[in-house]
mmCIF file with all atom_site columns, C-alpha atoms in Angstrom:
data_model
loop_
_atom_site.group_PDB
_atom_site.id
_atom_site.type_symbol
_atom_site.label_atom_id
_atom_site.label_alt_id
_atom_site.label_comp_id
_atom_site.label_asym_id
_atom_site.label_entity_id
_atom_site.label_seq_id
_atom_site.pdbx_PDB_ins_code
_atom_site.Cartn_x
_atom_site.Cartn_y
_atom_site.Cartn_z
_atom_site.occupancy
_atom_site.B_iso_or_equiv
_atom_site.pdbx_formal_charge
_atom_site.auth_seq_id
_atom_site.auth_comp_id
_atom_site.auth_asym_id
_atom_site.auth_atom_id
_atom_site.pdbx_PDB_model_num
ATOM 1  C CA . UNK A 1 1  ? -79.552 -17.533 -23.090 1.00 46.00 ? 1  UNK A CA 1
ATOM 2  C CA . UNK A 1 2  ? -76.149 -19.808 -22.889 1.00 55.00 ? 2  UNK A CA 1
ATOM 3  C CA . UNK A 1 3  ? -76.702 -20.762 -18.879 1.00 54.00 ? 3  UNK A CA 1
ATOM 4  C CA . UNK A 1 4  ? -80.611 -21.774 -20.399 1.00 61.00 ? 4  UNK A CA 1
ATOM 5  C CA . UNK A 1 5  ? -78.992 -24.456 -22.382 1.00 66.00 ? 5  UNK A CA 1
ATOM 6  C CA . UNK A 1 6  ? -76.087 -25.532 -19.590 1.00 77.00 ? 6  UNK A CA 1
ATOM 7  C CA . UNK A 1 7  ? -78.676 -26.235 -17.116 1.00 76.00 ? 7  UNK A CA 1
ATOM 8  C CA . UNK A 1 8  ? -80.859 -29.053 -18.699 1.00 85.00 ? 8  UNK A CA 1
ATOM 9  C CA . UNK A 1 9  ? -77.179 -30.241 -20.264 1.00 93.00 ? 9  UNK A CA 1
ATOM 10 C CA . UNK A 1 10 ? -75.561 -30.004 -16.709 1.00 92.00 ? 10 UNK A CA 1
ATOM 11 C CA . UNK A 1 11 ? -78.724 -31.993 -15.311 1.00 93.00 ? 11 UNK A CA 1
ATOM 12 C CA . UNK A 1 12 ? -78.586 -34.387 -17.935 1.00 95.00 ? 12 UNK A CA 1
ATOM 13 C CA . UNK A 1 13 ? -74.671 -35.262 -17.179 1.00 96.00 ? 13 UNK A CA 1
ATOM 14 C CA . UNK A 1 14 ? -75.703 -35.544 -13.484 1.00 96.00 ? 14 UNK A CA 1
ATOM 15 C CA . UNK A 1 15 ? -78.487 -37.795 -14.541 1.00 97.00 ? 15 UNK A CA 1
ATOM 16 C CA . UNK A 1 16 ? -76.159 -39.665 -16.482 1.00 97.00 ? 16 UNK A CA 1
ATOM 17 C CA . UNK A 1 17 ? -73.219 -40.015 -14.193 1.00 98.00 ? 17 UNK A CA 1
ATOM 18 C CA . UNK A 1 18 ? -75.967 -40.570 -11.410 1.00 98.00 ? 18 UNK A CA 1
ATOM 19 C CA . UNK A 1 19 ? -77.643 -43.769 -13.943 1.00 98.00 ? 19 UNK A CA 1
ATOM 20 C CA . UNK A 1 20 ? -73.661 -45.226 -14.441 1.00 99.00 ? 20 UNK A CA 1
ATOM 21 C CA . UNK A 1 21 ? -73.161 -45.328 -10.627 1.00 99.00 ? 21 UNK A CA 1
ATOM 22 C CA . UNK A 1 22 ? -76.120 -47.203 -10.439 1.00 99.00 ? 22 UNK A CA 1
ATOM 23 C CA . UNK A 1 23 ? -75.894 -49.481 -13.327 1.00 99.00 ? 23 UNK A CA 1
ATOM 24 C CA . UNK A 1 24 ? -72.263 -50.356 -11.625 1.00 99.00 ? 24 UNK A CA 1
ATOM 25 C CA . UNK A 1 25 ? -73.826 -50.916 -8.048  1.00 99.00 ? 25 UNK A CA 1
ATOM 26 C CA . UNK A 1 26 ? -76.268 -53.178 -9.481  1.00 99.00 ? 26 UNK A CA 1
ATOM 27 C CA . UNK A 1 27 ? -73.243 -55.225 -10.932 1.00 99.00 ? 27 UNK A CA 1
ATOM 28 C CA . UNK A 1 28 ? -71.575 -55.560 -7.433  1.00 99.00 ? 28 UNK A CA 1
ATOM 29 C CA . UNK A 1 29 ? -74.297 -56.796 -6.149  1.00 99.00 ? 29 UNK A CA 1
ATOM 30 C CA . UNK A 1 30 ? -75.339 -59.026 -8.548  1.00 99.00 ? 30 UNK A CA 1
ATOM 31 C CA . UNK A 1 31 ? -71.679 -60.494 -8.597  1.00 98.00 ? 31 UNK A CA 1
ATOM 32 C CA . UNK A 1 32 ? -71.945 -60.486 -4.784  1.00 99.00 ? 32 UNK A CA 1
ATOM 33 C CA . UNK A 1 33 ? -75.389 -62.275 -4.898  1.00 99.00 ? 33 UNK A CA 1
ATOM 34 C CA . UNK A 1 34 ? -73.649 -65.142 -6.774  1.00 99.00 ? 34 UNK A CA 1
ATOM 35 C CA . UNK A 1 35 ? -70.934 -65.707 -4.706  1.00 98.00 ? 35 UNK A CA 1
ATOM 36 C CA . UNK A 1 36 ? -73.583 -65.741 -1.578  1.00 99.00 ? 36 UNK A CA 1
ATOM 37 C CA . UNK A 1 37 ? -75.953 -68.531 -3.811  1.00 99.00 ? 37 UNK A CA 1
ATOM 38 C CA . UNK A 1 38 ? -72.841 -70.215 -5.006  1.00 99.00 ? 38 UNK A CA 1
ATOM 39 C CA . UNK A 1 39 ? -72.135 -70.274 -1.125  1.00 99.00 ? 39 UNK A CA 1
ATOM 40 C CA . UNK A 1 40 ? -74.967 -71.130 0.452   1.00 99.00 ? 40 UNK A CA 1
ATOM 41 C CA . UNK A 1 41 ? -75.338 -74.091 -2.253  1.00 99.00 ? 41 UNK A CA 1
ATOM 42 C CA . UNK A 1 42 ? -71.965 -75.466 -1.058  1.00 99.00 ? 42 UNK A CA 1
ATOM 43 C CA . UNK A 1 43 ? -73.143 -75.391 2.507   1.00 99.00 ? 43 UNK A CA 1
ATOM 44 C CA . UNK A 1 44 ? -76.507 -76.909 1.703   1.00 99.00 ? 44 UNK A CA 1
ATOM 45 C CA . UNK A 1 45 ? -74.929 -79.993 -0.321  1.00 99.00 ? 45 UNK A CA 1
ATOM 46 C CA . UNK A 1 46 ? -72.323 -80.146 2.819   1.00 99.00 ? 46 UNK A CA 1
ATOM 47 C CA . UNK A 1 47 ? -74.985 -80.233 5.640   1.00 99.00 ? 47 UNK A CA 1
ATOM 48 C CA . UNK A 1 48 ? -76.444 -83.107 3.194   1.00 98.00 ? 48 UNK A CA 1
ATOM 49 C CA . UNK A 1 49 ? -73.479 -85.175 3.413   1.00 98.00 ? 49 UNK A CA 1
ATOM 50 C CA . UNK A 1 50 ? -73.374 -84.769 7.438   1.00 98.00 ? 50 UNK A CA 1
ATOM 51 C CA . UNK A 1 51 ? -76.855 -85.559 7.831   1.00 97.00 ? 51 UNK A CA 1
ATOM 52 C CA . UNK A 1 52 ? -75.938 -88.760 5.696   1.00 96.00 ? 52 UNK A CA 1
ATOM 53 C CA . UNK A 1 53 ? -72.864 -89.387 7.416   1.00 96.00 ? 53 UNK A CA 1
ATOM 54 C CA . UNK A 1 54 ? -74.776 -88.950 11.134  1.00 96.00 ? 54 UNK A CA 1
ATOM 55 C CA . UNK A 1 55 ? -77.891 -91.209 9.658   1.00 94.00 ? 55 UNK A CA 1
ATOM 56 C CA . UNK A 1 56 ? -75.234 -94.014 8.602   1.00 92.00 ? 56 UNK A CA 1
ATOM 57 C CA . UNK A 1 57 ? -73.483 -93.535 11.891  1.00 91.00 ? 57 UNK A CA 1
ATOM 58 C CA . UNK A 1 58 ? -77.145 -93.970 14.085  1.00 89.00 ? 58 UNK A CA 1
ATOM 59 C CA . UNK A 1 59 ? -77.919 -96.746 12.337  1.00 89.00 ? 59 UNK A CA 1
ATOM 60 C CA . UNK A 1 60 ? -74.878 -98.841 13.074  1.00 84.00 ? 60 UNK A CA 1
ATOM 61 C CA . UNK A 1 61 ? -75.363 -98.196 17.164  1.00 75.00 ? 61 UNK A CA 1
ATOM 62 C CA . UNK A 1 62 ? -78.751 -99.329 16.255  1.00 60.00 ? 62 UNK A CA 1
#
C-alpha cells in the first residue's frame, strides 16, 4: 500500500524537478536571445553608419 502512494509522489517530484530545469533553460535562453538582438541591433545601426560614411566618401570622388 505505502510504495502505491511513493510512486505517483516520486513521479510527481521528477515531474517537478524535470518542469524547474526547464523553466530555468528557458531563462538562459531568453537572457541569451537578448544579448544576441541587443547585438545584432548594434551591428545593424554600425553597418548604417559605414554605408553613410562610404556614400559621403563616393560622392566627393564624384
Amino acid at each position: 500500500m505505502k510504495l502505491e502512494k511513493s510512486l505517483p509522489s516520486q513521479r510527481e517530484y521528477e515531474l517537478e524537478k524535470e518542469l524547474k530545469k526547464s523553466k530555468d533553460n528557458i531563462e538562459h535562453l531568453r537572457a541569451n536571445l537578448m544579448g544576441k538582438e541587443t547585438e545584432l541591433q548594434n551591428i545593424s545601426e554600425k553597418n548604417e553608419m559605414l554605408k553613410s560614411e562610404m556614400k559621403g566618401r563616393e560622392m566627393g570622388k564624384v
